[in-house]
XYZ file of C-alpha atoms in Angstrom:
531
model
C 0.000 0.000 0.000
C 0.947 3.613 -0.866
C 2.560 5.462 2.021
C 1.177 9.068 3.131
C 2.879 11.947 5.041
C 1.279 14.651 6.294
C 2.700 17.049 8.961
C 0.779 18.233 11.751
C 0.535 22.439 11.722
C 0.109 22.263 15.520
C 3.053 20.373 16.818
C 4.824 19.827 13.739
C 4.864 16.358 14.093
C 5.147 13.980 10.989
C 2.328 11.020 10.923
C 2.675 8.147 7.947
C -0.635 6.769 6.819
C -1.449 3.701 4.685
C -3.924 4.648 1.794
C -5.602 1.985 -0.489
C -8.527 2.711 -2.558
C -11.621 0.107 -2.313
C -14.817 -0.136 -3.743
C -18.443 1.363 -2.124
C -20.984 -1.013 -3.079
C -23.415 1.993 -2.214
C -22.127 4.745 -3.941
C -21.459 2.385 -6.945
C -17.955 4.609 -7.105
C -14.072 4.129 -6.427
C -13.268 5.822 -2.770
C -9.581 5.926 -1.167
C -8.955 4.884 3.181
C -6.301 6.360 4.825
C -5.239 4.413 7.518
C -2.438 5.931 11.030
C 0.425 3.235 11.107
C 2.451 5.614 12.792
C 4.609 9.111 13.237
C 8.406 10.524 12.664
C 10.537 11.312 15.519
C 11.087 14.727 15.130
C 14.870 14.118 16.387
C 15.995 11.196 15.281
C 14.021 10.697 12.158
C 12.970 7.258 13.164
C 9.762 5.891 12.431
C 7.701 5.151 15.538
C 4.614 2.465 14.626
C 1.307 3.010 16.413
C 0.744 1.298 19.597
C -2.668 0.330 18.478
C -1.531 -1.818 16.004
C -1.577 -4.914 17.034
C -2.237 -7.469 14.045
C 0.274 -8.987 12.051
C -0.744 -7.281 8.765
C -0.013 -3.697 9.997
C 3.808 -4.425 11.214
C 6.026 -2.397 9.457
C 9.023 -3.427 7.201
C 12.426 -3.538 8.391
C 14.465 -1.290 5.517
C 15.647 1.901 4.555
C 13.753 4.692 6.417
C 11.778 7.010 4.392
C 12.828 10.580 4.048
C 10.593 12.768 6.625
C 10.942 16.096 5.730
C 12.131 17.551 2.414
C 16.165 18.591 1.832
C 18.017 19.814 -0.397
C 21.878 18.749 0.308
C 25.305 18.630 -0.647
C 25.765 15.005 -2.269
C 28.344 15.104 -5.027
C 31.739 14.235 -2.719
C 30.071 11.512 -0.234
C 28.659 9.898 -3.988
C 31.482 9.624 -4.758
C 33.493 8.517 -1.572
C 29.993 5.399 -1.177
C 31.252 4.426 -5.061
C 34.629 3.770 -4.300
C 34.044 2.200 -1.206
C 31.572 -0.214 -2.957
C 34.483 -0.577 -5.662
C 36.976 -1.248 -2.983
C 34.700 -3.663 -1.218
C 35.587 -1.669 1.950
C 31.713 -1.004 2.453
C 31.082 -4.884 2.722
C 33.966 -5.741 4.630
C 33.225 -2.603 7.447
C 29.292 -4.102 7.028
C 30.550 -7.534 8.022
C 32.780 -6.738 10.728
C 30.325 -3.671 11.826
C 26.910 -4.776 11.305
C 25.206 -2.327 13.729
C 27.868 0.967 13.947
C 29.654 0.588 9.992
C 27.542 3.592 8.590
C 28.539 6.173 11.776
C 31.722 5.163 10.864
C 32.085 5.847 7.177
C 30.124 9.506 8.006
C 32.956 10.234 10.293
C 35.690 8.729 7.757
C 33.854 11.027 4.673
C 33.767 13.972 7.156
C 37.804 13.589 7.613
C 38.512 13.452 4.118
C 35.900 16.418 2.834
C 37.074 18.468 5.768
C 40.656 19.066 5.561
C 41.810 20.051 8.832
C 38.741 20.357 10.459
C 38.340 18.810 14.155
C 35.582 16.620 14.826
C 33.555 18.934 16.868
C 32.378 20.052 13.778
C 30.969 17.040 12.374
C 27.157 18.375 13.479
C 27.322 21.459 10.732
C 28.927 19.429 8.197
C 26.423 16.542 8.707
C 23.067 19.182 8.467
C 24.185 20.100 4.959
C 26.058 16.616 3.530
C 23.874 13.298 2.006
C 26.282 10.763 4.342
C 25.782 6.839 5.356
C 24.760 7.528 8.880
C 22.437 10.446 7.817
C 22.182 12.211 11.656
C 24.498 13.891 13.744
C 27.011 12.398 15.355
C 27.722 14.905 18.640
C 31.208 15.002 20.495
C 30.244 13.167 22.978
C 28.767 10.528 20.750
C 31.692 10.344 18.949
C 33.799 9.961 21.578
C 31.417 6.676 23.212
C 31.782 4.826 19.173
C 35.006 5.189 19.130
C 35.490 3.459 22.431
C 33.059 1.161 20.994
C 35.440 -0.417 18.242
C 36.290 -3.876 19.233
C 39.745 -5.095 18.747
C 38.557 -8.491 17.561
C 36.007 -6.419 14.996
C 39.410 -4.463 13.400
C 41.665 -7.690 12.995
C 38.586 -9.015 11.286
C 38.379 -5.809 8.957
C 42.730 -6.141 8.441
C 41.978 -10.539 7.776
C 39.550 -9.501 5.124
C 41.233 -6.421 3.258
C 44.260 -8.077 3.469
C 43.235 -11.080 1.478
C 42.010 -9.119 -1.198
C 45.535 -8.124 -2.343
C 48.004 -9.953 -0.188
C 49.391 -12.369 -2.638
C 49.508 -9.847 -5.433
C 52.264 -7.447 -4.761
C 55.243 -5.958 -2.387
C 53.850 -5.050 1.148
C 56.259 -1.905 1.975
C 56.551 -1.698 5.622
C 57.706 1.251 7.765
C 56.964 3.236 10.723
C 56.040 6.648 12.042
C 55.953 8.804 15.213
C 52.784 10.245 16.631
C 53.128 13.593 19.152
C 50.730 13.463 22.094
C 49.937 15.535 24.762
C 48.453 12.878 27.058
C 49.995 11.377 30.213
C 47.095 8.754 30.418
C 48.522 6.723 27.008
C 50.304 3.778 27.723
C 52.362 3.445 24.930
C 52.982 7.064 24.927
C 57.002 6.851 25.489
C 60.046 9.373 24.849
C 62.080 8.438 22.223
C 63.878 9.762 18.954
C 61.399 11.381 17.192
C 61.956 11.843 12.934
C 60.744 15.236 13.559
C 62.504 16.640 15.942
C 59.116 17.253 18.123
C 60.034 18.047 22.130
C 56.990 15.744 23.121
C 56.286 11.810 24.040
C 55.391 9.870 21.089
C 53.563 6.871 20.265
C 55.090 4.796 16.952
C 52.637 3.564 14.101
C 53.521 1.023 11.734
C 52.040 0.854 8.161
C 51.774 -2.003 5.596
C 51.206 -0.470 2.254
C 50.327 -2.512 -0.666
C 53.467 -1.090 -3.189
C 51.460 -1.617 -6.348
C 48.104 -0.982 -5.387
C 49.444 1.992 -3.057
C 46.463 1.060 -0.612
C 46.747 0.372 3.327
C 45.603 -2.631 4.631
C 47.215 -3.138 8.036
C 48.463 -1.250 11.354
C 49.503 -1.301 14.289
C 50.820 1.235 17.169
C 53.754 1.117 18.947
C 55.187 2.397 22.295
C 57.612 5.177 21.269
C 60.801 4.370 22.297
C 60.769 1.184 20.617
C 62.943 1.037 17.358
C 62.180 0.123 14.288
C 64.117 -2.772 13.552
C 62.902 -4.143 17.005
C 58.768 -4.112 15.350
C 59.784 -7.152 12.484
C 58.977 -9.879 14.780
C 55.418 -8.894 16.204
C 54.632 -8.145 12.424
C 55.750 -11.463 11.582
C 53.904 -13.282 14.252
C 50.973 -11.096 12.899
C 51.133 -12.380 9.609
C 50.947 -15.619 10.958
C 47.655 -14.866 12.934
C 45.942 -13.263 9.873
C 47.130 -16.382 7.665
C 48.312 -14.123 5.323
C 49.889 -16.232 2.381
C 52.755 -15.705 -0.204
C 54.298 -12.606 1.549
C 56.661 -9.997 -0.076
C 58.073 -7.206 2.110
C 60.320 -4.263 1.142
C 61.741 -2.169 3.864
C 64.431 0.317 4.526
C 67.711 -0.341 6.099
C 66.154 0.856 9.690
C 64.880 -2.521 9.898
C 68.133 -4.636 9.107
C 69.858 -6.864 11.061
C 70.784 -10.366 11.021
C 67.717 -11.578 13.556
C 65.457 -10.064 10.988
C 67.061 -11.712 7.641
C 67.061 -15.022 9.491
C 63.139 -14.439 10.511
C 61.882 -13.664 7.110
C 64.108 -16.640 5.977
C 62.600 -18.976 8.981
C 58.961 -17.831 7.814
C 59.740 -18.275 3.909
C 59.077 -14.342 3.327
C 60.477 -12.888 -0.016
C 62.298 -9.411 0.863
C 63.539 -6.412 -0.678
C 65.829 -4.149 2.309
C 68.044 -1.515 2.191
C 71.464 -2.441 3.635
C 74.507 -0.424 5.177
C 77.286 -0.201 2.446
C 79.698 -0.145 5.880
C 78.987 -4.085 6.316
C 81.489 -6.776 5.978
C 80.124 -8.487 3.816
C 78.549 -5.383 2.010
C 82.369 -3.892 1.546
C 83.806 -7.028 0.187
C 81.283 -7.497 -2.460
C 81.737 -3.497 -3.191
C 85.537 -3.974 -3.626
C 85.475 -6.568 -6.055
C 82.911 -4.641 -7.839
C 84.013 -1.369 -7.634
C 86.467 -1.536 -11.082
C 83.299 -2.952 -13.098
C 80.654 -0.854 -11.366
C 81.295 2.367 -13.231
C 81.808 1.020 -16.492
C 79.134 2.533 -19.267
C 78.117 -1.287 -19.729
C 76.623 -0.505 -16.078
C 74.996 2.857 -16.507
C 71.353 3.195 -16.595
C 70.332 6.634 -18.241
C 66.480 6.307 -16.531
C 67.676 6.318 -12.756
C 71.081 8.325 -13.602
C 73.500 5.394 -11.790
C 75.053 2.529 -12.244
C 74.112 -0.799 -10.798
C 75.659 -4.231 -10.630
C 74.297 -7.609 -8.975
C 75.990 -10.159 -6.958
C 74.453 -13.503 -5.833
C 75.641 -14.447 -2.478
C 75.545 -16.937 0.213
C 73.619 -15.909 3.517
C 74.832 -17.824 6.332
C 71.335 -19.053 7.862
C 71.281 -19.734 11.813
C 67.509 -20.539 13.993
C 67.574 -20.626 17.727
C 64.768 -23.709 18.672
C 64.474 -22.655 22.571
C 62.220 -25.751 22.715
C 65.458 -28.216 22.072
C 68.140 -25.893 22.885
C 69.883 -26.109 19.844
C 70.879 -23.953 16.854
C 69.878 -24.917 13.063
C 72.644 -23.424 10.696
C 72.585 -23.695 6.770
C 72.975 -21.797 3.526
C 70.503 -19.760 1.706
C 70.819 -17.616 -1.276
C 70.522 -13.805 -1.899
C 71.178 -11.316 -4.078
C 72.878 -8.145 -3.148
C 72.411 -5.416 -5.456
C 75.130 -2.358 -5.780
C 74.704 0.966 -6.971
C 76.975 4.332 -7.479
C 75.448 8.037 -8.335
C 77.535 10.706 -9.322
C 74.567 12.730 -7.407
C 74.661 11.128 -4.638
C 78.245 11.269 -4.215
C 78.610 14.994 -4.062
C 75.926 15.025 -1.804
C 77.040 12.643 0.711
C 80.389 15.317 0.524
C 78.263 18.158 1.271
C 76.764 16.345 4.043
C 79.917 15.004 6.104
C 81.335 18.322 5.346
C 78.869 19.992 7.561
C 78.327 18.045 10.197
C 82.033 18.427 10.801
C 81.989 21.953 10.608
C 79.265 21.581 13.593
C 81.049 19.206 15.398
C 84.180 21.633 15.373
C 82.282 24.552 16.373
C 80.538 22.586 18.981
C 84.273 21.732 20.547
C 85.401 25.156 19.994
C 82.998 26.710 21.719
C 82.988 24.116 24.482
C 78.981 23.301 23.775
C 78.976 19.955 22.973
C 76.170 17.799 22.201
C 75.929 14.698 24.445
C 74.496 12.920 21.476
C 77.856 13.541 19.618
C 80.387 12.562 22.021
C 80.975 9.199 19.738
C 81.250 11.423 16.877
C 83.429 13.809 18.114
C 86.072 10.863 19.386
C 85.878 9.319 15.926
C 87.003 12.530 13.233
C 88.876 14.662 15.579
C 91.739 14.123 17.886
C 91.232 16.329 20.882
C 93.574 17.733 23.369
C 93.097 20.068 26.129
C 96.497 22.053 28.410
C 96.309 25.160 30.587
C 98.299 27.422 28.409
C 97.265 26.817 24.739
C 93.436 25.205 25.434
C 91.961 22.997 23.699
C 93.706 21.646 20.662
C 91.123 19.887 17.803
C 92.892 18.248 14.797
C 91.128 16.174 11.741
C 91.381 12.115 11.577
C 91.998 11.970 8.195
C 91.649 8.443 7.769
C 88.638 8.445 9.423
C 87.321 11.099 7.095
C 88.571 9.411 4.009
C 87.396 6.050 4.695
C 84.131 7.476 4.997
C 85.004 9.296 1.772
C 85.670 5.401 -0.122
C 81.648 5.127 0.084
C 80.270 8.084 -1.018
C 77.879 7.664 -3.723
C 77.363 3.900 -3.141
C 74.022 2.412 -1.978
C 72.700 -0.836 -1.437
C 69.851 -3.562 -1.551
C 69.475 -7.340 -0.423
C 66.974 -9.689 -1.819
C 65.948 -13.230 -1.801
C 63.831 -13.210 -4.220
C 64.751 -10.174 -7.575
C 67.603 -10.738 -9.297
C 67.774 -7.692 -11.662
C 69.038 -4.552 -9.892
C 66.791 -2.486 -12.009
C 63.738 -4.147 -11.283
C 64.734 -4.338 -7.154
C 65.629 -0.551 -7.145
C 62.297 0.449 -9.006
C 60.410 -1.600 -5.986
C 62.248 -0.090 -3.285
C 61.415 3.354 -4.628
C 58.090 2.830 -4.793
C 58.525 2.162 -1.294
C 58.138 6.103 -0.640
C 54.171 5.850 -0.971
C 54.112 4.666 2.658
C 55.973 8.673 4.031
C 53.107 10.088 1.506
C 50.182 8.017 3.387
C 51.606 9.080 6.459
C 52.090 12.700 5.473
C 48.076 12.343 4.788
C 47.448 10.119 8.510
C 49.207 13.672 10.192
C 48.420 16.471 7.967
C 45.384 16.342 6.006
C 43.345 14.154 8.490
C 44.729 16.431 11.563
C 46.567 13.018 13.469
C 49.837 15.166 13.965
C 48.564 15.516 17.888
C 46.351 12.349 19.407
C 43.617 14.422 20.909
C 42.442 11.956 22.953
C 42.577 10.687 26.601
C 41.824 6.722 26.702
C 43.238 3.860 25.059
C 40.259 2.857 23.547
C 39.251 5.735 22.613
C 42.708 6.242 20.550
C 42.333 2.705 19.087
C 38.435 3.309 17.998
C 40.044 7.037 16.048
C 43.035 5.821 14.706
C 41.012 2.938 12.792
C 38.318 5.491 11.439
C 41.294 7.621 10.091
C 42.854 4.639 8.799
C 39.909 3.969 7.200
C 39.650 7.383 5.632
C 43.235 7.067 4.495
C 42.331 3.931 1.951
C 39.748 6.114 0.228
C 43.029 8.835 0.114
C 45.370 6.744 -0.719
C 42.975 5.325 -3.507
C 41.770 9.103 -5.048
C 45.570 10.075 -5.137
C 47.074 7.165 -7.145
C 44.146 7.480 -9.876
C 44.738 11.329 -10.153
C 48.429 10.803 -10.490
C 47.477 8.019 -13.168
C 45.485 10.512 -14.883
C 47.341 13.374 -14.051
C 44.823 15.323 -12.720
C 47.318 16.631 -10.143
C 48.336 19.099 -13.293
C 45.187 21.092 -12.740
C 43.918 19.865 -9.075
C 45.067 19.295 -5.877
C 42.909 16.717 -4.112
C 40.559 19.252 -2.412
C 40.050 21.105 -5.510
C 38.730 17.735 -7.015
C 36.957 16.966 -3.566
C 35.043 20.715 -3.924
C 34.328 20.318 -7.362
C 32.674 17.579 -6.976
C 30.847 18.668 -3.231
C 28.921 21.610 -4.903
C 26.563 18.904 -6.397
C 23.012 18.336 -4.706
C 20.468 16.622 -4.337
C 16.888 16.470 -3.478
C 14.887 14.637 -1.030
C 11.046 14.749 -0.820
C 8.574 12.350 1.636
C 6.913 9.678 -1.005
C 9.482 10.693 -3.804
C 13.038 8.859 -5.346
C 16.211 10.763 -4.758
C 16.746 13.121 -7.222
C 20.561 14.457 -8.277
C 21.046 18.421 -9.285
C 22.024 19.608 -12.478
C 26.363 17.988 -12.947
C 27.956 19.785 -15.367
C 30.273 18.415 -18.042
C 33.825 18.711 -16.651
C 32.427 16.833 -12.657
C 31.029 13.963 -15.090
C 34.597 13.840 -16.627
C 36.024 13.428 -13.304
C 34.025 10.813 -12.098
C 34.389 8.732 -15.402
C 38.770 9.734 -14.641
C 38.022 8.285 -10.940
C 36.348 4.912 -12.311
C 32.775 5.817 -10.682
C 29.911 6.405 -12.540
C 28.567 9.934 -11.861
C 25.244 10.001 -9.962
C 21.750 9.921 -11.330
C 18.182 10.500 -10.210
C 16.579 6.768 -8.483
């Protein structure tokens, strides 16, 4: 039966009717009956069924609720952010893993995204003028309870799920980043040596970033003071839990050591990692090498070096605590060598100034506790009563630092083309974009928040806005949009669309001009139409 709304002038209160039309035997004519099945809550929007309604035949269908009042909102953005979430599956996966809370949480993700910078307490104007999942406001305090809300078990289901989608399909690069906060309630919230420099406790956050698909599909957080080549082994054990299969990782030197090369070895992981050209076993390949290296034969005019590849032995060892012995073998690897001209004069330049600091430090007797190693290994220091202090060079310090300038270097178990392994590994910088969008453009540079669950529950709805990020930038760089957008440009462009919403009548779309239907068709999503 046809569905009626009609709005009381009196109290302003919304009432749905039931009208079906039925025959009068004695008026010999067609008539219409309306019957009350129930009223709108004027806050929530909710339909409320009427209590006299007892009988089977008058319950109402579960299923979308019917618009209450008419609106005329901004739709064009959040369209657009539902279609690639339906493309990306991450819609179904959030509905099976958050069945009762997964449209609240893609309103707050699409509110993160749309409103660059803004904090959450402004998700109730944003929300009366935006088409969004959830489709009411969302107050602070609200907020605050769904985030603590977010089950642990409910998120490792969402990481099982996404990461299956595209875990056997490409390099997983792997890094990790620091996380300012104010709070003296967060656990994990340590001192330790911060990338930027901030004078603050941290908290670390590692990243898995698929390194073709330049998508996230995995975190975790860290206590700050714990290094990064000390985080391999709980990601490992991780990998296990998920049952992730057929795992490649590529990570920079910050996470080499032997432990780890042994564990990816132990849980037959393919890797791509940076290595230190100062290792033994680095600097006796590199010697060898060094009077082919630089040969034209060598020199690859699309990365501006020269490269050369060396398969070598890895000398395998596994601790089993459980029978208190030591496994030791063989395994192969291929070490892959490079030299840049570039790179050289830069990695001059560099040592060059930091010992003009150091020396100035010593001179003026301000030194840096941190450099106290430093200082001991380029400059011979001596100190008497009449002539001071006394600072002279190490030049064979300095110039056996000098042997390796220019020369970098990679380790693999699985690529055996140096061109190929060094194209991977610089792909690797999409991860330190994604993060510059986690602390910038979704306002995560400071963790405004004051309970562990409540820090868990944010950080996953801002990793969850980050896929849809991640996603929109690699298509406009694809398309090269970026040469007459930035991403909120696009996002704006595309905002300004409405749409109109009427009790009893289909959704219908405002006018989209030519140039937001070529953007959708560039982002691989339809553009909108009227239902």
């Amino acid at each position: 039966m046809p569905l009626i709304y009609l709005k009381n002038k009196k109290n302003g209160i919304t009432y749905v009717y039931e009208s079906e039309n039925y025959w009068d035997k004695t008026k010999q004519q067609s008539r219409s009956r309306r019957t009350c099945i129930g009223k709108m809550d004027p806050i929530t929007g909710e339909f409320i069924p009427s209590k006299r309604l007892a009988a089977p035949e008058h319950t109402v269908k579960r299923g979308p609720l019917p618009v209450a009042e008419t609106k005329r909102l901004y739709a064009g953005a959040t369209y657009l952010l539902s279609a690639i979430g339906e493309k990306l599956e991450i819609t179904a996966d959030l509905k099976q893993c958050f069945p009762d809370h997964y449209k609240q949480l893609l309103s707050i993700a699409f509110f993160l995204i749309l409103e660059d910078h803004n904090p959450l307490q402004r998700f109730s104007k944003w929300a009366l003028t935006h088409r969004h999942p959830y489709r009411k406001d969302i107050p602070s305090q609200r907020s605050s309870d769904f985030f603590a809300s977010i089950t642990e078990e409910a998120r490792e289901r969402f990481f099982r799920l996404q990461g299956r989608r595209r875990a056997e399909k490409e390099y997983w690069a792997y890094d990790t980043t620091t996380l300012s906060s104010y709070s003296e309630s967060l656990k994990q919230v340590k001192y330790g040596k911060n990338k930027e420099h901030d004078p603050l406790p941290q908290m670390n956050l590692a990243l898995l970033f698929g390194e073709q698909s330049n998508l996230p599909f995995y975190y975790r957080k860290l206590p700050g003071n714990i290094s990064d080549v000390q985080t391999l082994k709980n990601l490992l054990a991780d990998m296990d839990f998920f049952s992730y299969k057929k795992i490649k990782l590529v990570m920079d030197r910050g996470f080499y050591s032997e432990a780890n090369i042994n564990a990816m070895y132990q849980h037959h992981l393919k890797f791509l990692i940076g290595v230190k050209v100062t290792l033994k076993y680095v600097q006796a390949e590199l010697e060898t090498a060094k009077p082919q290296l630089q040969k034209r034969e060598n020199f690859h005019p699309d990365y501006n070096l020269y490269a050369h590849s060396a398969t070598i032995t890895w000398k395998y060892s596994q601790t089993r605590p459980y029978k208190g012995d030591v496994i030791e073998g063989e395994r192969r690897a291929y070490l892959h060598l490079y030299f840049n001209k570039e790179k050289e004069a830069e990695d001059a330049n560099k040592l060059n100034r930091l010992l003009t600091k150091l020396k100035t430090e010593l001179e003026s007797g301000k030194r840096e506790p941190a450099h106290e190693k430093v200082y001991v290994k380029y400059f011979e220091i001596t100190s008497t009563p009449k002539r001071g202090i006394s600072i002279k060079p190490k030049q064979e310090a300095i110039d056996a630092a000098a042997k390796n300038y220019g020369y970098f270097a990679l380790l693999s178990n699985e690529i055996k083309d140096p061109i190929e392994a060094l194209a991977v590994y610089r792909n690797k910088d999409v991860i330190e974009k994604a993060f510059g969008n986690l602390k910038e453009r979704l306002n995560f540079r400071r963790m405004e928040v004051s309970s562990e669950r409540s820090l868990d529950g944010k950080l996953f709805v801002e990793f969850i806005a980050l896929i849809y990020l991640s996603y929109i930038k690699k298509v406009m760089q694809e398309k090269q949009l970026f040469r007459r957008y930035t991403m909120q440009e696009l996002l704006d462009e595309l905002d300004v669309i409405e749409c109109y919403e009427r009790p009893g009548h289909d959704l219908q779309f405002g006018e989209i001009t030519k140039r937001q239907i070529e953007l959708y068709d560039a982002l691989g999503v339809p553009s909108p139409t009227s239902l």
